[in-house]
Every structure is written in C-alpha cells, then in structure tokens.
XYZ file of C-alpha atoms in Angstrom:
700
model
C 23.675 14.761 -19.775
C 21.086 12.265 -18.591
C 18.469 9.934 -20.292
C 14.631 9.829 -19.592
C 12.552 7.616 -22.103
C 15.075 7.911 -24.646
C 15.783 11.859 -25.262
C 18.757 13.097 -23.989
C 18.410 16.250 -21.081
C 20.953 18.793 -19.861
C 20.771 18.274 -15.728
C 19.719 21.410 -14.925
C 17.687 21.739 -18.250
C 14.779 19.316 -16.754
C 11.578 21.400 -16.178
C 10.194 20.154 -13.043
C 7.005 21.689 -13.711
C 6.518 19.005 -16.858
C 7.379 16.173 -14.804
C 4.171 13.906 -13.098
C 5.103 10.844 -10.575
C 1.814 9.050 -10.567
C 0.496 5.986 -9.474
C -2.379 3.625 -11.140
C -4.349 2.080 -7.865
C -7.742 0.348 -7.151
C -9.418 -2.598 -5.991
C -8.124 -6.238 -8.038
C -9.914 -6.059 -11.520
C -10.460 -2.804 -11.887
C -8.501 -2.817 -14.868
C -5.164 -0.701 -13.570
C -2.445 -2.963 -15.177
C -4.776 -2.282 -18.717
C -5.304 0.952 -18.209
C -1.694 1.183 -18.260
C -0.831 -0.295 -21.088
C -3.245 1.908 -22.987
C -1.190 4.608 -21.431
C 2.161 3.237 -22.836
C 0.937 2.286 -25.844
C -0.327 5.803 -26.789
C 2.204 7.278 -25.794
C 4.151 5.542 -27.767
C 6.328 3.411 -25.558
C 5.183 0.325 -26.404
C 3.862 -0.615 -30.098
C 1.672 -3.139 -29.174
C -1.296 -3.311 -26.727
C -0.374 -6.122 -23.895
C -3.194 -8.145 -22.571
C -4.044 -9.884 -19.700
C -6.024 -12.334 -21.164
C -3.438 -13.421 -23.658
C -0.504 -13.173 -21.023
C 1.151 -10.206 -23.147
C 1.307 -6.933 -20.803
C 4.287 -5.311 -20.279
C 4.258 -4.579 -16.777
C 2.950 -7.517 -15.744
C 6.164 -9.152 -16.631
C 6.516 -11.930 -13.870
C 5.748 -15.231 -15.129
C 3.705 -15.309 -12.204
C 1.541 -12.491 -12.928
C 0.843 -13.208 -16.166
C -0.633 -17.091 -15.551
C -2.938 -15.970 -12.515
C -3.405 -12.620 -14.521
C -2.965 -10.343 -11.673
C -0.264 -7.908 -10.240
C 1.619 -9.051 -8.194
C 4.756 -6.444 -7.451
C 4.766 -2.877 -8.430
C 6.354 -2.383 -11.882
C 7.623 1.536 -12.710
C 7.716 3.015 -16.614
C 7.863 6.358 -17.671
C 6.140 8.064 -20.900
C 5.906 11.522 -22.756
C 3.148 13.048 -23.147
C 2.312 16.798 -24.408
C 5.870 17.543 -23.808
C 5.249 16.102 -19.970
C 7.348 13.293 -18.651
C 5.418 10.991 -16.933
C 6.775 8.477 -14.617
C 4.363 5.540 -13.892
C 4.072 2.958 -11.056
C 1.649 0.334 -11.553
C 0.665 -1.377 -8.099
C -1.134 -4.183 -7.029
C -4.815 -4.320 -6.065
C -4.948 -7.495 -4.224
C -5.349 -7.134 -0.526
C -2.195 -9.863 -0.214
C 0.214 -7.157 -1.640
C -0.914 -3.997 0.247
C 2.322 -3.666 0.876
C 3.463 -2.773 -2.769
C 0.706 0.158 -2.620
C 1.835 1.659 0.693
C 5.683 2.116 -0.102
C 4.759 3.060 -3.868
C 1.971 5.688 -2.182
C 5.163 7.268 0.014
C 7.140 8.481 -3.418
C 4.128 9.550 -5.537
C 2.998 12.793 -6.283
C -0.221 12.082 -7.660
C -2.225 9.040 -8.255
C -5.500 8.097 -10.206
C -7.934 6.072 -8.692
C -9.350 3.363 -11.181
C -13.005 2.116 -10.158
C -15.132 -0.124 -11.795
C -18.104 1.354 -13.308
C -20.503 -1.493 -12.260
C -19.441 -1.730 -8.508
C -18.124 1.551 -7.836
C -16.532 1.842 -4.656
C -14.845 -1.767 -3.412
C -13.201 -2.430 -0.309
C -10.183 -2.429 -1.299
C -10.069 0.364 -3.234
C -11.902 2.086 -0.073
C -8.395 0.895 1.844
C -6.054 2.722 -1.437
C -8.135 5.252 -0.750
C -7.099 5.554 3.055
C -3.481 4.446 1.995
C -3.386 7.591 -0.191
C -5.276 10.066 2.112
C -1.956 9.253 4.629
C 0.224 10.192 2.323
C -1.981 13.317 1.317
C -1.399 12.412 -2.401
C -3.889 14.283 -4.609
C -6.076 12.294 -6.774
C -8.111 11.407 -10.187
C -10.665 9.430 -10.115
C -10.885 6.979 -13.644
C -14.487 5.312 -13.670
C -13.166 2.180 -16.404
C -15.088 -0.560 -17.812
C -18.318 1.721 -19.296
C -18.656 -0.900 -21.562
C -19.559 -3.814 -19.259
C -23.327 -4.889 -18.715
C -24.882 -3.063 -15.699
C -21.940 0.004 -16.384
C -23.402 3.096 -14.359
C -21.407 6.125 -13.904
C -23.782 8.015 -11.582
C -23.721 4.808 -9.389
C -20.070 4.799 -9.213
C -19.777 8.619 -8.565
C -21.956 8.368 -6.059
C -19.836 5.286 -4.356
C -17.338 7.724 -3.603
C -19.377 10.446 -1.898
C -20.857 7.980 0.510
C -18.281 5.333 0.991
C -15.064 7.575 1.139
C -16.472 10.770 1.847
C -14.716 12.725 -1.034
C -15.839 15.388 -3.115
C -15.487 13.702 -6.505
C -16.815 16.056 -9.098
C -17.084 14.469 -13.139
C -15.056 16.866 -15.223
C -16.464 14.467 -17.882
C -19.373 12.579 -19.170
C -19.946 9.143 -20.693
C -22.005 9.319 -24.040
C -24.028 6.127 -23.697
C -23.340 3.009 -21.979
C -22.821 -0.879 -21.815
C -22.451 -2.269 -25.699
C -23.612 1.487 -26.428
C -20.925 3.131 -25.022
C -18.715 5.339 -27.725
C -17.201 8.087 -26.387
C -17.315 10.576 -23.782
C -18.133 14.838 -23.184
C -15.122 16.996 -21.586
C -16.756 19.668 -19.215
C -14.343 22.001 -19.453
C -13.744 22.558 -22.937
C -17.316 21.713 -23.753
C -16.170 18.913 -26.588
C -17.029 15.688 -27.220
C -14.394 12.628 -28.110
C -16.899 10.008 -29.946
C -15.110 6.293 -31.447
C -17.033 5.957 -34.410
C -16.557 2.459 -34.699
C -16.433 -0.766 -32.004
C -12.906 -1.656 -32.726
C -11.961 2.285 -33.144
C -8.695 3.050 -31.491
C -8.320 6.826 -32.091
C -10.982 9.168 -31.441
C -12.130 12.147 -33.137
C -13.156 15.575 -31.250
C -16.740 17.256 -32.386
C -19.500 19.376 -30.827
C -21.682 18.234 -27.983
C -24.207 16.131 -29.406
C -27.683 18.108 -29.344
C -29.266 15.414 -26.726
C -26.533 16.282 -24.584
C -26.468 19.640 -24.354
C -28.550 20.156 -21.383
C -27.593 17.368 -19.271
C -23.121 18.848 -19.885
C -24.685 22.443 -19.218
C -26.107 21.440 -15.961
C -23.334 19.231 -15.227
C -20.530 21.704 -16.516
C -22.552 24.249 -13.940
C -21.894 21.903 -11.462
C -18.061 21.114 -11.444
C -17.732 25.300 -12.146
C -19.770 25.932 -8.604
C -17.795 23.109 -7.051
C -14.525 24.726 -7.837
C -15.785 28.250 -6.841
C -16.413 26.939 -3.291
C -12.185 26.322 -3.019
C -11.840 30.136 -5.022
C -13.006 33.311 -3.995
C -12.101 35.369 -6.901
C -13.802 32.588 -9.028
C -16.644 32.722 -6.132
C -17.161 36.121 -7.067
C -17.226 35.548 -10.909
C -19.532 32.358 -10.081
C -21.844 35.244 -7.961
C -21.933 37.894 -10.218
C -22.526 35.422 -13.648
C -19.366 37.006 -15.105
C -17.863 35.050 -17.816
C -15.236 32.515 -16.600
C -12.475 31.309 -18.807
C -11.441 27.734 -19.658
C -7.918 28.581 -18.386
C -9.369 30.024 -14.782
C -11.186 26.797 -14.713
C -8.337 24.563 -15.154
C -5.793 26.974 -13.015
C -8.592 26.750 -9.836
C -9.420 23.218 -10.654
C -6.012 22.383 -10.665
C -5.043 24.112 -6.911
C -8.308 22.280 -5.503
C -7.214 18.842 -6.802
C -3.583 19.590 -5.368
C -5.066 20.302 -2.015
C -7.202 17.727 -1.993
C -10.478 19.604 -1.793
C -11.612 18.182 -5.139
C -11.104 15.026 -7.220
C -12.017 14.996 -10.643
C -13.962 12.533 -11.992
C -12.807 10.866 -15.645
C -14.767 7.862 -17.344
C -13.463 5.554 -20.227
C -12.811 1.942 -21.077
C -9.433 0.863 -21.593
C -9.989 -2.140 -23.303
C -11.738 -0.645 -25.574
C -9.508 2.424 -25.738
C -11.483 4.718 -24.904
C -10.947 7.528 -22.638
C -7.546 7.378 -22.325
C -6.453 10.207 -24.580
C -8.552 12.909 -21.949
C -7.092 11.097 -19.391
C -3.372 11.383 -20.170
C -4.522 15.008 -20.240
C -6.393 15.231 -17.013
C -2.990 13.808 -15.476
C -1.202 16.328 -16.853
C -2.882 19.220 -16.533
C -4.646 18.793 -12.934
C -1.989 16.251 -10.911
C 0.974 17.781 -8.995
C 4.414 17.776 -10.651
C 7.332 17.588 -7.542
C 7.265 21.640 -7.927
C 3.470 21.476 -6.311
C 4.060 18.922 -3.626
C 5.725 20.926 -0.210
C 8.986 20.075 1.020
C 9.778 17.113 2.116
C 10.486 16.547 6.237
C 12.902 14.542 7.493
C 15.036 14.856 10.821
C 18.406 15.251 11.813
C 20.072 11.606 12.524
C 22.055 12.812 15.225
C 19.469 14.511 17.180
C 15.739 13.743 16.485
C 13.666 16.581 17.697
C 15.201 18.711 15.009
C 13.380 19.075 11.832
C 14.496 20.012 8.482
C 12.815 20.088 4.744
C 14.244 19.339 1.761
C 12.799 21.205 -1.740
C 12.784 19.739 -4.547
C 15.745 21.826 -5.949
C 19.413 20.896 -7.150
C 20.633 23.335 -4.769
C 19.693 21.894 -1.913
C 21.687 18.323 -0.656
C 21.249 15.367 -2.518
C 18.639 13.274 -1.044
C 16.806 9.838 -2.199
C 14.350 7.540 -0.287
C 14.604 3.971 -1.036
C 11.227 2.383 -1.491
C 11.800 -0.961 -3.031
C 14.454 -3.482 -3.864
C 14.676 -6.344 -6.440
C 16.497 -8.969 -7.616
C 16.954 -8.766 -10.794
C 18.378 -12.106 -12.555
C 20.756 -9.692 -15.071
C 21.985 -6.698 -12.767
C 21.374 -8.389 -9.687
C 20.218 -6.377 -6.414
C 18.258 -3.014 -7.729
C 17.617 -0.416 -5.258
C 14.258 1.418 -6.812
C 14.926 5.090 -5.407
C 12.863 8.237 -5.401
C 15.212 11.187 -5.504
C 13.763 14.235 -3.618
C 16.675 17.014 -4.274
C 19.929 17.393 -5.134
C 21.665 14.988 -7.888
C 22.804 11.460 -7.779
C 25.448 10.884 -9.405
C 26.517 7.544 -10.718
C 29.314 6.404 -9.537
C 28.724 8.386 -6.484
C 29.311 7.438 -2.583
C 26.344 8.269 -0.986
C 25.342 7.506 3.249
C 22.472 5.682 4.541
C 21.639 8.018 7.457
C 19.958 4.502 8.814
C 22.432 2.129 8.723
C 25.287 5.324 9.340
C 27.171 3.820 6.668
C 28.795 4.365 3.515
C 27.777 2.848 0.433
C 28.408 3.441 -3.559
C 25.684 3.644 -6.284
C 27.653 1.333 -9.157
C 25.122 2.520 -11.616
C 21.590 3.894 -12.125
C 18.276 3.326 -14.859
C 15.399 4.301 -15.601
C 12.988 1.074 -15.350
C 10.658 0.645 -18.300
C 8.905 -2.727 -16.432
C 11.253 -5.274 -16.994
C 13.369 -3.620 -19.234
C 15.830 -1.265 -18.195
C 17.737 2.087 -19.535
C 21.205 3.378 -17.918
C 21.771 6.850 -17.359
C 24.666 8.794 -15.430
C 22.598 11.038 -12.996
C 18.911 11.692 -11.327
C 17.461 15.385 -9.727
C 14.994 16.031 -8.249
C 11.438 14.305 -8.795
C 12.745 11.605 -10.855
C 11.958 7.833 -10.234
C 15.362 5.152 -10.874
C 16.682 2.180 -9.684
C 20.381 1.851 -8.520
C 22.670 -1.033 -8.695
C 25.473 -1.460 -6.071
C 23.730 -0.911 -2.781
C 24.531 -3.705 -0.900
C 22.925 -3.485 2.531
C 20.294 -0.381 1.928
C 16.759 -1.935 2.295
C 12.944 -0.393 2.031
C 12.349 2.987 4.161
C 15.987 4.126 4.646
C 17.340 7.484 3.270
C 20.650 8.032 1.205
C 22.617 11.824 1.894
C 25.757 13.407 1.564
C 27.106 12.206 5.064
C 27.927 16.043 5.979
C 24.606 17.329 5.313
C 22.458 14.130 6.837
C 18.566 13.429 6.870
C 16.176 11.142 7.674
C 13.238 10.864 5.766
C 10.333 9.121 7.548
C 9.928 5.412 7.367
C 7.559 3.548 5.785
C 5.608 1.260 7.996
C 4.315 -1.705 7.035
C 1.310 -4.413 8.949
C 2.059 -7.014 10.498
C 1.673 -10.114 9.048
C -1.492 -12.076 9.783
C -1.043 -15.786 8.730
C 1.841 -18.262 8.738
C 3.612 -21.841 7.329
C 5.846 -24.213 8.020
C 8.059 -24.494 4.868
C 10.891 -27.439 4.440
C 13.441 -27.815 1.650
C 12.479 -31.434 0.162
C 15.867 -32.687 -0.356
C 19.198 -31.533 1.965
C 20.852 -29.831 -1.112
C 18.062 -27.447 -1.358
C 18.676 -26.898 2.353
C 20.885 -24.063 1.708
C 19.281 -22.743 -1.456
C 16.778 -22.451 0.176
C 18.103 -20.060 2.974
C 19.180 -17.964 0.204
C 16.136 -17.364 -1.833
C 14.189 -16.154 1.630
C 17.224 -14.033 2.247
C 16.489 -12.382 -0.865
C 12.751 -12.816 -1.254
C 12.517 -10.787 2.464
C 14.815 -7.916 1.795
C 12.026 -7.740 -1.497
C 9.148 -7.776 1.080
C 8.946 -6.237 3.953
C 5.923 -7.823 4.654
C 7.060 -10.898 4.554
C 8.641 -12.726 7.796
C 10.833 -15.368 7.823
C 11.754 -17.093 11.187
C 12.722 -20.673 12.929
C 10.459 -22.686 15.544
C 13.169 -23.314 17.643
C 10.866 -26.310 19.012
C 10.106 -28.094 15.453
C 13.413 -26.947 14.219
C 10.793 -25.850 10.871
C 11.456 -22.442 8.977
C 8.467 -20.326 9.430
C 7.123 -17.861 6.730
C 4.643 -15.251 7.567
C 3.185 -13.037 5.471
C -0.688 -11.399 4.497
C -2.177 -13.972 3.487
C -2.836 -17.131 1.506
C -2.125 -15.665 -2.122
C 0.876 -13.788 -0.467
C 2.342 -16.921 0.598
C 1.353 -19.126 -2.147
C 3.060 -16.770 -4.493
C 6.696 -16.801 -2.020
C 6.994 -20.716 -2.345
C 5.984 -20.761 -5.818
C 8.956 -17.701 -6.757
C 11.041 -19.896 -4.749
C 10.649 -23.104 -6.781
C 10.687 -20.762 -10.247
C 13.705 -17.907 -9.415
C 15.270 -20.086 -6.643
C 14.805 -23.917 -8.210
C 13.733 -24.619 -4.879
C 11.507 -27.539 -4.155
C 9.813 -26.981 -0.363
C 6.862 -28.768 1.381
C 4.347 -26.705 2.819
C 2.437 -26.779 5.710
C -1.202 -25.959 6.544
C -1.582 -22.241 7.190
C -1.237 -20.600 10.533
C -3.232 -17.736 11.697
C -1.563 -15.251 13.541
C -3.298 -15.168 16.947
C -2.452 -12.272 19.823
C -3.084 -12.880 23.367
C -4.357 -9.609 25.886
C -5.721 -9.364 29.720
C -9.567 -8.574 30.344
C -8.669 -6.865 33.839
C -6.361 -5.322 36.177
C -3.672 -7.579 37.761
C -0.722 -7.286 39.912
C 2.314 -9.793 40.694
C 5.687 -9.874 41.902
C 8.813 -11.639 40.302
C 11.529 -12.039 42.292
C 14.951 -14.213 41.302
C 17.163 -15.494 44.260
C 19.722 -17.820 43.100
C 22.817 -18.334 45.632
C 25.440 -20.938 44.188
C 28.143 -20.168 45.893
C 30.225 -16.994 44.931
C 28.365 -14.590 43.508
C 24.475 -14.370 42.867
C 21.694 -13.660 40.971
C 19.192 -11.234 42.617
C 15.980 -9.568 41.130
C 13.273 -8.164 42.352
C 10.368 -6.528 40.635
C 6.476 -5.535 40.888
C 3.837 -5.132 38.061
C 0.668 -4.199 37.567
C -0.537 -5.348 34.131
C -3.219 -3.035 32.755
C -5.370 -4.071 29.384
C -5.731 -0.875 26.532
C -7.624 -0.910 23.732
C -7.304 -2.523 20.537
C -4.478 -1.237 18.515
C -2.453 0.342 21.315
C 0.268 -2.272 21.450
C 2.756 -2.451 24.311
C 3.317 0.219 27.256
C 6.242 0.654 30.385
C 5.996 3.214 32.908
C 7.221 3.302 36.212
C 5.120 4.694 39.673
C 8.533 4.193 41.606
C 11.911 6.453 42.322
C 15.138 5.772 42.441
C 15.273 5.342 45.881
C 13.118 2.529 45.648
C 15.384 0.819 43.121
C 18.181 2.294 41.333
C 16.897 3.965 37.803
C 19.281 1.798 36.198
C 17.177 -1.319 36.509
C 14.375 0.213 35.200
C 15.244 -0.378 31.692
C 16.161 -4.272 32.096
C 12.845 -4.616 33.665
C 10.958 -3.011 30.439
C 12.890 -5.476 28.174
C 12.370 -8.035 30.572
C 8.732 -7.309 29.495
C 9.015 -6.554 25.939
C 10.973 -9.999 25.896
C 8.611 -12.119 28.022
C 5.253 -10.487 26.073
C 6.708 -12.062 22.645
C 4.645 -15.433 24.539
C 1.597 -15.296 25.739
C 0.276 -17.923 28.894
C -2.658 -19.551 26.917
C -0.889 -20.989 23.452
C 2.275 -18.843 23.252
C 1.466 -16.025 20.968
C 2.081 -12.473 20.959
C 0.828 -10.076 23.680
C -0.788 -6.890 22.580
C -2.654 -4.068 24.308
C -1.230 -4.188 27.747
C 0.455 -1.207 29.805
C 2.886 -2.717 32.705
C 3.372 -0.403 35.293
C 6.657 -1.131 37.989
C 4.767 -0.572 41.543
C 7.551 -2.126 43.541
C 11.063 -3.631 43.509
C 14.243 -4.598 45.723
C 17.932 -4.981 45.153
C 21.264 -6.290 46.212
C 23.962 -4.348 46.455
C 26.199 -7.280 44.904
C 24.033 -9.938 43.943
C 22.090 -7.627 41.867
C 22.362 -7.351 37.775
C 20.660 -6.161 34.656
C 20.037 -10.061 33.546
C 18.477 -10.753 36.995
C 15.661 -8.013 36.855
C 15.072 -8.862 33.261
C 14.402 -12.494 34.607
C 12.114 -11.046 37.565
C 10.270 -8.713 35.229
C 9.359 -11.953 32.598
C 8.239 -13.937 35.634
C 6.062 -10.892 37.237
C 4.195 -10.516 33.791
C 3.595 -14.135 33.400
C 2.264 -14.444 36.729
C 0.084 -10.946 36.295
C -0.676 -11.857 32.856
C -2.278 -15.428 33.975
C -4.697 -13.739 37.063
C -5.673 -10.635 34.668
C -8.614 -13.511 32.612
C -6.215 -13.714 29.537
C -7.877 -13.681 26.422
C -6.945 -15.103 23.110
C -7.963 -12.341 19.561
C -8.140 -12.953 15.962
C -7.513 -11.645 13.233
C -11.015 -10.540 11.656
C -11.340 -9.876 8.083
C -13.366 -7.769 6.399
C -15.332 -9.849 3.175
C -17.665 -8.265 0.541
C -18.819 -11.451 -1.647
C -20.725 -10.455 -4.768
C -23.090 -12.938 -6.018
C -25.739 -13.617 -8.397
C -29.208 -13.281 -6.580
C -30.284 -17.536 -7.032
C -27.265 -18.457 -4.645
C -27.405 -15.912 -2.294
C -29.219 -18.469 0.273
C -26.314 -20.912 -0.262
C -23.470 -17.994 0.259
C -25.254 -16.923 3.439
C -25.248 -20.031 5.188
C -21.700 -20.842 3.999
C -20.795 -17.521 5.646
C -23.041 -18.115 8.268
C -21.285 -21.913 8.959
C -18.117 -19.757 9.573
C -18.752 -17.774 12.565
C -19.292 -14.340 10.028
C -21.134 -11.684 11.199
C -23.113 -10.072 8.346
C -22.915 -6.337 8.194
C -25.044 -5.463 5.210
C -26.675 -6.602 1.687
C -27.379 -4.519 -0.872
C -28.578 -5.120 -4.967
C -26.742 -3.899 -7.058
C -28.867 -4.968 -11.007
C -29.201 -8.694 -10.830
C -26.146 -9.412 -8.373
C -26.644 -9.750 -4.310
C -23.792 -8.082 -2.649
C -23.019 -8.954 0.910
C -20.694 -7.445 3.368
C -19.539 -9.720 6.486
C -16.735 -9.846 9.429
C -15.638 -13.596 8.471
C -12.444 -14.358 11.476
C -9.281 -15.511 9.204
C -9.103 -19.027 10.197
C -12.556 -19.666 8.602
C -11.175 -18.103 5.371
C -8.756 -21.144 4.271
C -9.465 -22.647 0.488
C -12.425 -20.286 0.851
C -11.720 -19.184 -3.061
C -12.229 -22.833 -3.661
C -15.664 -23.319 -1.885
C -17.399 -20.569 -2.721
C -16.587 -20.488 -7.003
C -18.001 -24.717 -6.382
C -21.661 -22.869 -4.617
C -22.151 -20.602 -7.048
C -20.550 -22.153 -10.430
C -17.758 -20.067 -10.054
C -19.991 -17.225 -11.141
C -19.621 -15.277 -7.566
C -16.408 -13.337 -6.432
C -15.065 -11.644 -3.817
C -12.505 -9.554 -1.743
C -11.236 -9.054 1.627
C -8.911 -7.160 3.994
C -7.860 -7.125 7.764
C -10.159 -4.792 9.642
C -9.324 -5.868 12.889
C -8.679 -8.539 15.754
C -11.397 -9.412 18.014
C -11.745 -11.922 21.123
C -12.292 -15.771 20.474
C -15.103 -17.466 21.634
C -14.179 -20.163 24.371
C -14.793 -23.333 22.610
C -12.212 -21.754 19.981
C -9.459 -21.171 22.719
C -9.681 -24.375 23.853
C -8.688 -26.109 20.344
C -6.357 -23.720 19.940
C -4.760 -23.594 23.515
C -4.573 -27.887 22.729
C -2.769 -27.098 19.579
C -0.630 -24.426 20.246
C 0.344 -25.197 24.201
C-alpha cells in the first residue's frame, strides 16, 4: 500500500488514467503561483488562500521568495479533483531560473501556460513555450488577470498565433472584462459560470446569457471546425451538418491536444478565484495521463547505439529520472524523481547508470511544497522525493543493475555572468566551501571555480538576480557572510578567418627528451557550432595514437583565448601534418604541441571577442518613451520594433549583457517606477573594437 495526498491506495490499484503530471509555466508576473494557490484551495489541499503580496503562499515557501514576491525554485505538490490525482509543479517565470523550468518540463506530461490578459505572449512566455516544444509537452493556455485594466482576451489569443505560431483555440469565452469580468462560458458544454458578487469564491452554473448566444455559437462552430481538421470522422459529420455530441467533441479535442495539434484556451482571474474550477476540469479532461504519452526512450549504458524503451507499467523494469536536488534543513539531501516504469520501493537498492554505482533509497516522500508525507513505494507516473541517495545528481537515471537503461540527460544553458566572492572572515572560509558545494549540487546552472591568478572563488550563473539569490541563500541558510565583486560578463573568443600554424615541442635535457610536432588549420564555424576536431592525415604520417592527445591539447588550449583569456568557441581544428620521434615522443608532448599550434593559428586568424546579447522587452507609459529609448541607445542597444498597447508602449531591442547591470534601478528612476522589463539571452555577437580594447586591457 502507499499514500497519495492522504488517501491510501494499493500499488497495483492505481489507475494511471486518473493521474495528471502537470506544470504551471509562464512569464514572470503572469500569475502562475496565484493560479496554483487557488487550485490547492479549491481541491481542499489548503484551507486558507495563499497570497503573494502577504507572503503567505504555500508554493513560494522560501523566505527569499516571499520577500521578493517571485518564484525561485520549482515546488512540487499534488491535489485531487474529480477522482483524479493531479501532481503539480509550479515553476519560476524569471529568465535567471530557466533551469528550473527546463528540468520540470523534462518530467511533466502536460503543462498549463499562464498568459496575462493585457500583454498576451511576453518574451519569457516564448522561451518556456519553446522549451515545452522541445520536450513535446501538450499544453492548455490560461488567459489570466481578465479583471485588469486593459484586459483583452482576443488580443491575448492573437499573440499566441502571431508570436508562437501555435494553433490556440478558445474552449471558453469571458463574460465581460476589466472590472466587469464576472464569469465565463464553456463552449463545449454551452453553459455559463457566473460569479454573482465581487467577493464570490464559488460560481453558479446557468444557461448562456441571451446577449452572448450569437458569439458563443460562432466560437463553438470555430472550435468544432478546428477539432474536425484533426479527426476525419468528425470532419465528415461536420461537413454533413450532423449532430456532434459533447462526448465526441471532448474525445477528439483531448486527442488533438495530446498530439500537439491544438492548444485549448481557458480564461479567468485567479486572484479573484474566477475560472479555476473550469480550468481544473479542462486539465483532467484534455491533458494526458502517463498512459497517453509515448514510452520513454533511453539507451543501453554499455552500448549507446542500442535504444531501449520503458512503458508506464508495473511489469517493466523500474526506471526513474532524478530531475532536482534540494537540501532540506530537516531531512538533508532530497532527490526528486519521476518514476517512469516498474515500482520503486523505500529501502531498496538501485543502480545509477551514469555513475555506474549502487545507491540505497532510504525513504520516499510525497512533497507538498515544503511539507512532506512518507510512503512505501512509488509506481509509474509518480513524482516523489528520495532520501538517502548520496551521489545521484540532476539528469541521472536509476534502474535495476541487471536491466540497465540511461535516459536522455537534461541539457542546461551555459552561465553568462560571474562574480568573485570572498568570505569576510577566516572562519567563514570552510563554511562557504560547504555552502557552495551544496548549492552547486542543487543548481546545475551555477558554476563554482577558483581563479588561479587571484585565488578568488568565482561564481558563474544566469544573471544578476540568480547570483544575488545564491549569495543571499549562503547568508541565510548557511550563515556565511561574503563580499561580492562586480559582475563579469562571460565573453567568448573566436576567429574570423582560416589560419594555419605549426606547434613543435623539442626538449632535450639528458636522458629521454620530449618531442611533439603537429600543424593545425583553424576554420571559423557558425554561431553555436562549438568546437570540432578532425584529421586530414593518415597513420602513415603520424601514428594514430597521437591524434587523441592532439585533440585534447586543442580542447584544453581553447579554454582560454588569445585576446583576453576567455573560452574560444565555434572553431574547427583540422590536423594537416605532424612528425614524431620513436623514443622522445609522448602523449603529453603532442598535447603541448597542439596547444602551441592552436594559440599561434588563433593569433593569425583575426581573433574576435564575442559578447552575450540579450533580447529585452521594455513596457513603459507613453510619456516616458523618449527617455527609455535614449537610455537604451546609450547602452549600445539595437531597437527592433515598438508597439502601442493601449496607453503603454512596448519596446523590443537587443542589448549587450554588459550594458544591463543595474538597469532595473535605472529604468525605475527614469519612469517613476512605472516601467517594467524582461530579458533573456538571445545570441552572441562580436564586440566593437573600442570595447574589445577596454576588455583585453582588463582581462589580459
């Protein structure tokens, strides 16, 4: 037996068709956490409605989250609705915490994308949408904040078509907007949910009001037509104008949603409790159960060309993916797992196919934000946290040793910003090391390294806020006071033209010497292609055993370029010649020779410094537009377009990351706190010559 949300189930009695693993994903401030809090309240999981402004939310349980009013870490919980178990992950919206969204989407079967009714699709909405596309996650769209000034449901839906190219089809229509928003109409069942007063928490279900009958009929026909495009049987009925039942509509719409052909759109205002019940109905009705998604694909760790599958069944071998590590002050290290097949038992020994080692699962927990409930076992489709796994980290697979599988790893973006941190006192030194080891264990986008020249500890992360939060968590959770240096941008170096150079190491100092000789041709690659190596020579020119050391020497040397010592990217090295000595040649000698050849060729290849370019969207009242544009121009930005939305102007631009420090404070003072902005990494681009000279002076 085991427990879900307080109810006891026999392991083999869990109906997987009644399980939903979903996440709320969106741009910052669209209202994800508020939606989740209302869901927990209406499903009976909480007895008091959490409020972000009051710092009383269940899901944002870190003191930092409550103070800043943002989600930093994804939180897991579960609820019951209409006989279904809904496992929920509430994810952050801020671009600095994109890793949390990435790893959550990897293990979810469905998602609810929360859009804000005034702005529609915003930059971070685009990012999470593309992340969900990568993992082929079926989605519902919830247009939230319909009670806000300027709320426009049709505009929000239009932005999904225009900016995401997605087939968004409303399955609900709002009744009124702004302060007049007092309900919604379900197009499938043709009934209206009315909230009779401004304070009403519960709705009344009534017939569609007369003044909406015409628009409902038109929208319902549009919905059926869109569904019929994905279902031949329904298309025949539609064309022959036969009666189509509600059950047929629901069944076909569910399939179209799971197949990513349609993204149903719901509407509401979570803060005022409106639309949450119908949203829960839609989650259960249209999003997939673990049985509806394809079997998980993996490879045999001993032969990666051999692909394997695991179906969501108790009969298949136990397979679980670790997708998050958290240090809990009460129980220690918690590893969040998604079980894909078989049964994971508390107290059992499992095999980690990445580290090739055995681990013992001490206890299993069902998490409800920061509280937990113990359970004996977990079956397919469940999300649990395990205590006792000492060396398992994010992205690794747990399985039986005699039936090994390795699921696809989770990929995370490279850090773009770094700061130097120093403990304030000698006694903080060891505490800081321990804190950083644990924080890096939790967060795959945090890199911790020592600067050999200065002896400082360098933290690299996804942005100013990310690094602020890490330093603040060190202070609060680990009692470490640290001094933080100015932020440093993660520049890259590359070449702009082809170049060839020889690297030759000859050392003779009595006894056996060192001899290595190779010639490399460096070629520039397209942005994002990384580092590549190949050989144009055969084993007759140079023994093959030296090819690998030459490649290693190139890769190692590329970690610091020739302009200012930043990592080199987008370069292909081709081995075109070389010679060796029967006695004096060694792998180490060829590594050094390759490093010499790389540095020399890079100097000849017109090296160029690249910087991270952010895509920024600034929303400002019209009267401050001139000031905002002037400021953006002074920061080397390139404005792409401007768009008027009601009485606000939206500016989209590309801006170098180096020019964005303290931008939040600056733009607030320019606009008396009325502008907002969001940004995300878009690409790397060449740095202007004047800036390169400044950087190479500082870096070199």
